[in-house]
């Protein structure tokens, strides 16, 4: 993609270590171009432990804001002048706006997930939810689900202590469970929404679910979401769809968190649907599109 620059073009970027794989420059440059916003977005490798130095550089060089990916999301929290409620609850920042030398921290991952869930026609309010995983993605999604009134969220994670730590987000509605096939099957029976936030099935990891038989215990109307977007259809999603469940991959979350981040950066109202379509088109144009690539497919 070609981005036109002027001396007034504002700078945005994504920091991480590693960060070269990030789709954020592609998504943000496509959205800015479609919306006529005079920003350029680039990729900025920042080594672990160097975020404080980076923040000073970013403010000094007039950067308008940045996104953060691993391993910087937690380290940014104490460096912010203000935090939005979800970033505060998660203890992680994925979006920073810099204005008049001040740093405003946001976490748009969880809201991005909720936006794509709404597109699937699923309202998590009052629902029994089973969340697999207790890492960064799980924490952001859990905070958003709790904030929008989920009845009960059970976090099932290989390392039980990590799941237990997440209970503090909403102690009356969040439970922790062991990562055992029998436990998963029992929990699945009561589940209305299943969300995978582990990296099992993710491209390049060579890790897979040993046992997906718990999917058979899900009620027929349960929806199944996978935070993973590469591959576009994981084994978990494929099997869930075969069993007749509506399913969603992580592509919608990836796109919506970027749309919401752009709103934080610019502070202007824009056509969100137009931004989303521009980002989706850019993403699909990078690979050979197939129906499986789409975020939602039943
Ligand atoms: P993370 O913080 O490293 O967490 C990884 C999670 O996977 C942990 O709960 C970990 O369990 C679990 N896990 C890893 N290997 C496992 C195994 N062999 N068996 C069982 N559980 C295992 O990573 P993250 O940032 O949360 O990302 C998790 C997934 O979400 C990734 O696939 C990523 O692509 C996806 N994601 C998507 C988006 C999006 O926009 N769609 C955004 C962020 C992340 P332990 O606690 O026991 O280690």
Coordinates of N, CA and C in Angstrom, one line a residue, residues 215-216 218-224 236-247 297-298:
X215 N -16.8 -30.7 23.1 CA -17.7 -30.0 22.1 C -19.0 -30.8 22.0
X216 N -19.0 -32.1 22.2 CA -20.2 -32.9 22.1 C -21.2 -32.6 23.2
X218 N -21.8 -29.6 24.5 CA -22.4 -28.3 24.4 C -23.8 -28.4 24.0
X219 N -24.7 -27.5 24.6 CA -26.1 -27.5 24.1 C -26.1 -27.0 22.6
X220 N -27.0 -27.4 21.9 CA -27.1 -27.2 20.4 C -27.0 -25.7 20.1
X221 N -27.6 -24.9 20.9 CA -27.7 -23.4 20.5 C -26.4 -22.7 21.0
X222 N -25.4 -23.3 21.6 CA -24.2 -22.6 22.1 C -23.4 -22.1 20.9
X223 N -22.9 -20.9 21.1 CA -22.0 -20.3 20.1 C -20.5 -20.6 20.5
X224 N -19.7 -20.7 19.5 CA -18.3 -21.1 19.7 C -17.4 -20.0 19.0
X236 N -10.8 -26.6 16.3 CA -11.9 -26.4 17.3 C -13.1 -25.8 16.6
X237 N -12.9 -24.8 15.8 CA -14.0 -24.1 15.0 C -14.6 -25.1 14.0
X238 N -13.8 -25.8 13.3 CA -14.3 -26.7 12.3 C -15.2 -27.7 12.9
X239 N -14.7 -28.3 14.0 CA -15.5 -29.4 14.6 C -16.8 -28.8 15.2
X240 N -16.7 -27.6 15.8 CA -17.9 -27.0 16.4 C -19.0 -26.7 15.3
X241 N -18.5 -26.3 14.1 CA -19.4 -26.0 13.0 C -20.0 -27.3 12.5
X242 N -19.2 -28.3 12.4 CA -19.7 -29.6 12.0 C -20.8 -30.1 12.9
X243 N -20.7 -29.7 14.2 CA -21.8 -30.1 15.1 C -23.0 -29.2 15.1
X244 N -22.9 -28.2 14.2 CA -24.1 -27.3 14.0 C -24.0 -26.0 14.8
X245 N -22.9 -25.7 15.5 CA -22.8 -24.5 16.3 C -22.4 -23.3 15.4
X246 N -22.9 -22.1 15.8 CA -22.4 -20.9 15.1 C -21.0 -20.7 15.6
X247 N -20.2 -20.2 14.7 CA -18.8 -20.1 15.0 C -18.2 -18.8 14.5
X297 N -19.2 -17.3 10.4 CA -19.7 -18.2 9.4 C -20.4 -19.3 10.2
X298 N -21.6 -19.7 9.8 CA -22.3 -20.7 10.6 C -22.1 -22.0 10.0

